[in-house]
GROMACS .gro file of N, CA, C and O in nm:
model
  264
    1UNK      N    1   0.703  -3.066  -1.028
    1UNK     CA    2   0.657  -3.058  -0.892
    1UNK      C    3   0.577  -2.930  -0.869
    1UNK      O    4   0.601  -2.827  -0.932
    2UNK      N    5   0.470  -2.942  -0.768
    2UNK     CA    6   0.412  -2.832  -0.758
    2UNK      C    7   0.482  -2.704  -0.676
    2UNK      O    8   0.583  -2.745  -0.618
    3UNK      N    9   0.464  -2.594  -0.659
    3UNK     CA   10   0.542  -2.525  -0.571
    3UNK      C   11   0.425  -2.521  -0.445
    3UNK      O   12   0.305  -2.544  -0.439
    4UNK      N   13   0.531  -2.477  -0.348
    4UNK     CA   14   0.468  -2.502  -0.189
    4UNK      C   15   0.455  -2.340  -0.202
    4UNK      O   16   0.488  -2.277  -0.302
    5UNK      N   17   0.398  -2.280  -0.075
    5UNK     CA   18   0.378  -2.177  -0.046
    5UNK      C   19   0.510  -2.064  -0.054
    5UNK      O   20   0.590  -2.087   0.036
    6UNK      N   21   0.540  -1.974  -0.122
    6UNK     CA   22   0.663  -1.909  -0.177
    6UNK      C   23   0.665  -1.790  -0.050
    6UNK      O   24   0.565  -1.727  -0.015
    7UNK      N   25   0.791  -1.776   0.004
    7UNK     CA   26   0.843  -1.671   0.110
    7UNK      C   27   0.771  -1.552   0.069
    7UNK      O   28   0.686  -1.512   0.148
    8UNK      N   29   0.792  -1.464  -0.076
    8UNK     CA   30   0.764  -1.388  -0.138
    8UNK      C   31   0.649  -1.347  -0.222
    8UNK      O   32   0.618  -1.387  -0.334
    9UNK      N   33   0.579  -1.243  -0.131
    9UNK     CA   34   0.427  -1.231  -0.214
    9UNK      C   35   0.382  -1.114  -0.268
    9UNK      O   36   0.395  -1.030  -0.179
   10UNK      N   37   0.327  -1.053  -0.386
   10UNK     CA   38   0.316  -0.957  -0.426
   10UNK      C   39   0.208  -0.863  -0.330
   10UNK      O   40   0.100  -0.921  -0.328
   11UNK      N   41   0.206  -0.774  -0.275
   11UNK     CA   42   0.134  -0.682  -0.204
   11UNK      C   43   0.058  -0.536  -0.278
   11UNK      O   44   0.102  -0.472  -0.374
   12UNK      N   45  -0.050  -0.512  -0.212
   12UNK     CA   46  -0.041  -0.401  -0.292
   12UNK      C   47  -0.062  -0.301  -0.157
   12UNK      O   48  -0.127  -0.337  -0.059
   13UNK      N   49   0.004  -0.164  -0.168
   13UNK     CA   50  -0.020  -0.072  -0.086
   13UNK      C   51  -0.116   0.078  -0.129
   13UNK      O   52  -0.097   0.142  -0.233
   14UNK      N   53  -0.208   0.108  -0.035
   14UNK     CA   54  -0.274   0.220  -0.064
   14UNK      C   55  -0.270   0.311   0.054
   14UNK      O   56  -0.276   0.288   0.175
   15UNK      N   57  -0.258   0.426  -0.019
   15UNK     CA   58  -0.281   0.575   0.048
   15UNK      C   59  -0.396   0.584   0.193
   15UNK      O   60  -0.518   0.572   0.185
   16UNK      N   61  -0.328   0.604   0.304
   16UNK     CA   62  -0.403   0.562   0.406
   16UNK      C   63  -0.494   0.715   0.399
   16UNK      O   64  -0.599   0.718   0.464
   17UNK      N   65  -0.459   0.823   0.332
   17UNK     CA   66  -0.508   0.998   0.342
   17UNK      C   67  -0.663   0.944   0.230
   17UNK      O   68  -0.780   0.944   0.269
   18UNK      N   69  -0.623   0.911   0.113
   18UNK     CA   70  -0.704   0.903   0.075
   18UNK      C   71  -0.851   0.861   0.018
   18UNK      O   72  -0.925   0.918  -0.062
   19UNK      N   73  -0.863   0.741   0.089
   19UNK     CA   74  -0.985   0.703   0.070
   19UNK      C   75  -1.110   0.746   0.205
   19UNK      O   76  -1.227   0.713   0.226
   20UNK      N   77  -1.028   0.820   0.261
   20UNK     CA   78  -1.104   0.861   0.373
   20UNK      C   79  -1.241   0.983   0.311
   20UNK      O   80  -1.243   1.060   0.215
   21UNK      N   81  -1.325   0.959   0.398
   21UNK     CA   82  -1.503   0.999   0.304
   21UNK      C   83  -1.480   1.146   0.396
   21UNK      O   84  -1.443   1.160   0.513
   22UNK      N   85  -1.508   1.225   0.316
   22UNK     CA   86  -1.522   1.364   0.378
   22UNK      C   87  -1.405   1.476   0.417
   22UNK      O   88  -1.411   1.598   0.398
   23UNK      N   89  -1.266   1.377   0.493
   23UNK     CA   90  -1.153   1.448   0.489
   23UNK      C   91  -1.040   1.526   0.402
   23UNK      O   92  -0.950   1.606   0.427
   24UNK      N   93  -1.106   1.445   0.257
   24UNK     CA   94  -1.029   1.533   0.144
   24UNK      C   95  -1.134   1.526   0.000
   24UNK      O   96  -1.148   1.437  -0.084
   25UNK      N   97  -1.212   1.694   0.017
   25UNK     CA   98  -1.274   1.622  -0.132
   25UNK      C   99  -1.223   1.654  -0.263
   25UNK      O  100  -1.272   1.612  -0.368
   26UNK      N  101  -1.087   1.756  -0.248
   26UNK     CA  102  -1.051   1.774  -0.300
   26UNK      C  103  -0.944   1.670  -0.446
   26UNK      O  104  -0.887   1.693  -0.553
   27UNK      N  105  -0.984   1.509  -0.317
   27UNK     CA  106  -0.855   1.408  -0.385
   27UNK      C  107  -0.952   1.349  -0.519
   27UNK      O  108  -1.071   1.325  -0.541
   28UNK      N  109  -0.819   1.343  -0.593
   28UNK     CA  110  -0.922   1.270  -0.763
   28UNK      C  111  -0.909   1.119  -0.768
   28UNK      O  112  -0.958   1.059  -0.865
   29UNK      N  113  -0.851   1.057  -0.678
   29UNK     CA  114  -0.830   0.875  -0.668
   29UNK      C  115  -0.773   0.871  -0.553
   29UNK      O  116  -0.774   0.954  -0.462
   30UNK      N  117  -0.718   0.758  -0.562
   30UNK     CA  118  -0.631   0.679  -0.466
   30UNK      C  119  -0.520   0.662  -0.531
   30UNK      O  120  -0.510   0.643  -0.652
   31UNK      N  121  -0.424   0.668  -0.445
   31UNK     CA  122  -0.236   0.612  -0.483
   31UNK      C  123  -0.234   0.426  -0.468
   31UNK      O  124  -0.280   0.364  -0.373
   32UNK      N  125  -0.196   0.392  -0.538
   32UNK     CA  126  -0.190   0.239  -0.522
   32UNK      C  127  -0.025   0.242  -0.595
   32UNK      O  128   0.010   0.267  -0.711
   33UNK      N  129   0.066   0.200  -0.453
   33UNK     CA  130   0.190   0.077  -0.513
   33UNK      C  131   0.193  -0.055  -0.482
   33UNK      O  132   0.170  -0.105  -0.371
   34UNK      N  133   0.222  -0.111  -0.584
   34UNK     CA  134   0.253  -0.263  -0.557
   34UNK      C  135   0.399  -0.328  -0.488
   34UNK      O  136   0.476  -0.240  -0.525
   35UNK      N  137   0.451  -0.389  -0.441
   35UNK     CA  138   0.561  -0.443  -0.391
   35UNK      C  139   0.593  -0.562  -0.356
   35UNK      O  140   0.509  -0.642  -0.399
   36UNK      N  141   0.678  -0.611  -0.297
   36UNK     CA  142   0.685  -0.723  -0.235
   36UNK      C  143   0.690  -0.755  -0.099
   36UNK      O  144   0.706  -0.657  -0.027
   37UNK      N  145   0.680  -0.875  -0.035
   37UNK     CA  146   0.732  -0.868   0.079
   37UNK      C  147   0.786  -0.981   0.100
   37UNK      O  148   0.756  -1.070   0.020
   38UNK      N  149   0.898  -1.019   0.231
   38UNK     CA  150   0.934  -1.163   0.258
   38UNK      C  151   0.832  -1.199   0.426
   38UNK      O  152   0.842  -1.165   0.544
   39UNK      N  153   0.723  -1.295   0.333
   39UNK     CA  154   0.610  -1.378   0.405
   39UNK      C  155   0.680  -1.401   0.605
   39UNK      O  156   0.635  -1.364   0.714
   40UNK      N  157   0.799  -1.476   0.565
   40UNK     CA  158   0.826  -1.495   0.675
   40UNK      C  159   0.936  -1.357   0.767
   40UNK      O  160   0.923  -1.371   0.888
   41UNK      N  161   1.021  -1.252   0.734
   41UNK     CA  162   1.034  -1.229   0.825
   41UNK      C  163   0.935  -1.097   0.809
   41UNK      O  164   0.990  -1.008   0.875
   42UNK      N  165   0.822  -1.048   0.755
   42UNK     CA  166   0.733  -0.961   0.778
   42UNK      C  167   0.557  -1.047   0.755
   42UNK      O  168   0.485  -1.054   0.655
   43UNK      N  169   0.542  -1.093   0.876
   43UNK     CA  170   0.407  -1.133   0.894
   43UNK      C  171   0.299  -1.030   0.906
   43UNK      O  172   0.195  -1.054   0.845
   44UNK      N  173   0.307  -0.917   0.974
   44UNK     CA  174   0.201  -0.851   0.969
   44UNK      C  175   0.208  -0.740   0.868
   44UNK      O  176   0.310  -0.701   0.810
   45UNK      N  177   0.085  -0.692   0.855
   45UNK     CA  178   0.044  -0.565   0.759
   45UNK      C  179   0.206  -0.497   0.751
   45UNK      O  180   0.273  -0.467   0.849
   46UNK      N  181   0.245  -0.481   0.608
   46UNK     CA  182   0.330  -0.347   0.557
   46UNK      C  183   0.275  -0.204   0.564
   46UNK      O  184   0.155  -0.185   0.545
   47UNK      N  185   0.351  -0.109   0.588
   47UNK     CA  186   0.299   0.016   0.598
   47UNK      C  187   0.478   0.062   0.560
   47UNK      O  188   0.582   0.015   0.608
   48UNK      N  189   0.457   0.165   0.460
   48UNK     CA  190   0.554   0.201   0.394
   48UNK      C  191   0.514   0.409   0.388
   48UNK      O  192   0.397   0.447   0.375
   49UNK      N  193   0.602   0.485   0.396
   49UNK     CA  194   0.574   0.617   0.352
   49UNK      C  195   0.627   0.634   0.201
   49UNK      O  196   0.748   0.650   0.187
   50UNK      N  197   0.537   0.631   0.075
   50UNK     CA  198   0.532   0.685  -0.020
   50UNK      C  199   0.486   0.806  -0.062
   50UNK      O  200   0.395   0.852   0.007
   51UNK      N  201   0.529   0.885  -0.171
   51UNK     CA  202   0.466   0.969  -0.202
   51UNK      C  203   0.331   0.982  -0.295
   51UNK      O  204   0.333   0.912  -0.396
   52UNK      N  205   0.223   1.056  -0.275
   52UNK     CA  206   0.052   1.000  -0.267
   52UNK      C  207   0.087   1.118  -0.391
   52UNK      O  208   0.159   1.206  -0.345
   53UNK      N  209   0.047   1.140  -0.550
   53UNK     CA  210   0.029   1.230  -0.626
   53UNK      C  211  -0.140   1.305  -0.572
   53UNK      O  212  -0.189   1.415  -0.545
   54UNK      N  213  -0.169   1.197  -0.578
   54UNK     CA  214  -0.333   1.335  -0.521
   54UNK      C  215  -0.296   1.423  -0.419
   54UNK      O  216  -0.306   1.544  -0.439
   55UNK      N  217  -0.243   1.367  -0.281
   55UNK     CA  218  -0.265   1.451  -0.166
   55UNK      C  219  -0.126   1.562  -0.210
   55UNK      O  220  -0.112   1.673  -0.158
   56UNK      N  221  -0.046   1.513  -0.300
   56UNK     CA  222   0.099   1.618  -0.285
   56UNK      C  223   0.179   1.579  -0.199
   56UNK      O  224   0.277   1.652  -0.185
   57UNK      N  225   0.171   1.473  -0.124
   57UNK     CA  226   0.280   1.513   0.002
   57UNK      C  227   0.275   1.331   0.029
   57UNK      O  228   0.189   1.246   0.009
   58UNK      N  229   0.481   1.328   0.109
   58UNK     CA  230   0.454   1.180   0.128
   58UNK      C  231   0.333   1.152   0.264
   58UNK      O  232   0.287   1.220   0.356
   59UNK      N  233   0.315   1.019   0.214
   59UNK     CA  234   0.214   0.957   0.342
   59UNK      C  235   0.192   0.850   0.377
   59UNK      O  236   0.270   0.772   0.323
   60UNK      N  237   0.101   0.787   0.465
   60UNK     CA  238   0.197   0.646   0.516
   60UNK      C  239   0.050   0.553   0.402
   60UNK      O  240  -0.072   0.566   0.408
   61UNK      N  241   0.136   0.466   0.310
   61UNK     CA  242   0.049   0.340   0.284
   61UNK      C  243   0.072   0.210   0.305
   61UNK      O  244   0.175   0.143   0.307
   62UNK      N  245  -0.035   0.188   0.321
   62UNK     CA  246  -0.086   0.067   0.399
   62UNK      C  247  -0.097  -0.047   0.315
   62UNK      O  248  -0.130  -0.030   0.197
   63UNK      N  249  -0.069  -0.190   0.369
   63UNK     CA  250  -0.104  -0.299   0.277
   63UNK      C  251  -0.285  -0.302   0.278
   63UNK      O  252  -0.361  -0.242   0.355
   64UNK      N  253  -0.315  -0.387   0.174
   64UNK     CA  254  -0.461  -0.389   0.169
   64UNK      C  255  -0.500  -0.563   0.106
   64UNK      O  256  -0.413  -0.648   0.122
   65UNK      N  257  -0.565  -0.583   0.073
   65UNK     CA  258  -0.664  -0.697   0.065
   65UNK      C  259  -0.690  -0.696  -0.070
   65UNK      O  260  -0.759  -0.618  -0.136
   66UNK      N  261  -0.596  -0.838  -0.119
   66UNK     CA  262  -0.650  -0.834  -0.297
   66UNK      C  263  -0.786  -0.857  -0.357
   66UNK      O  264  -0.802  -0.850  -0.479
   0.00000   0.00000   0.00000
């Protein structure tokens, strides 16, 4: 059988500090974690505080767009 649409979807989260143009030129990438989420009881955007190795310090990341 085929599977139907699964509760559980892989996400990926990025560093909301650092892809910003001009505010840090000091940063050498972006932080990217991956995770999960449950589809149904979190419908909108994840936003999680991880810790960002470029900026040094935790910060809030954001889900993003595969």
């Amino acid at each position: 059988m085929a599977k139907g649409k699964d509760a559980r979807v892989t996400v990926i989260l990025e560093c909301s500090n650092c892809p910003r143009n001009g505010l840090n030129k000091e940063s050498r990438g972006i932080s990217r974690y991956i995770t999960q989420k449950n589809r149904h009881n979190t419908p909108s955007r994840l936003e999680l505080r991880k810790f960002c190795p470029y900026c040094y310090k935790h910060t809030i990341h954001g889900e993003i767009k595969k």
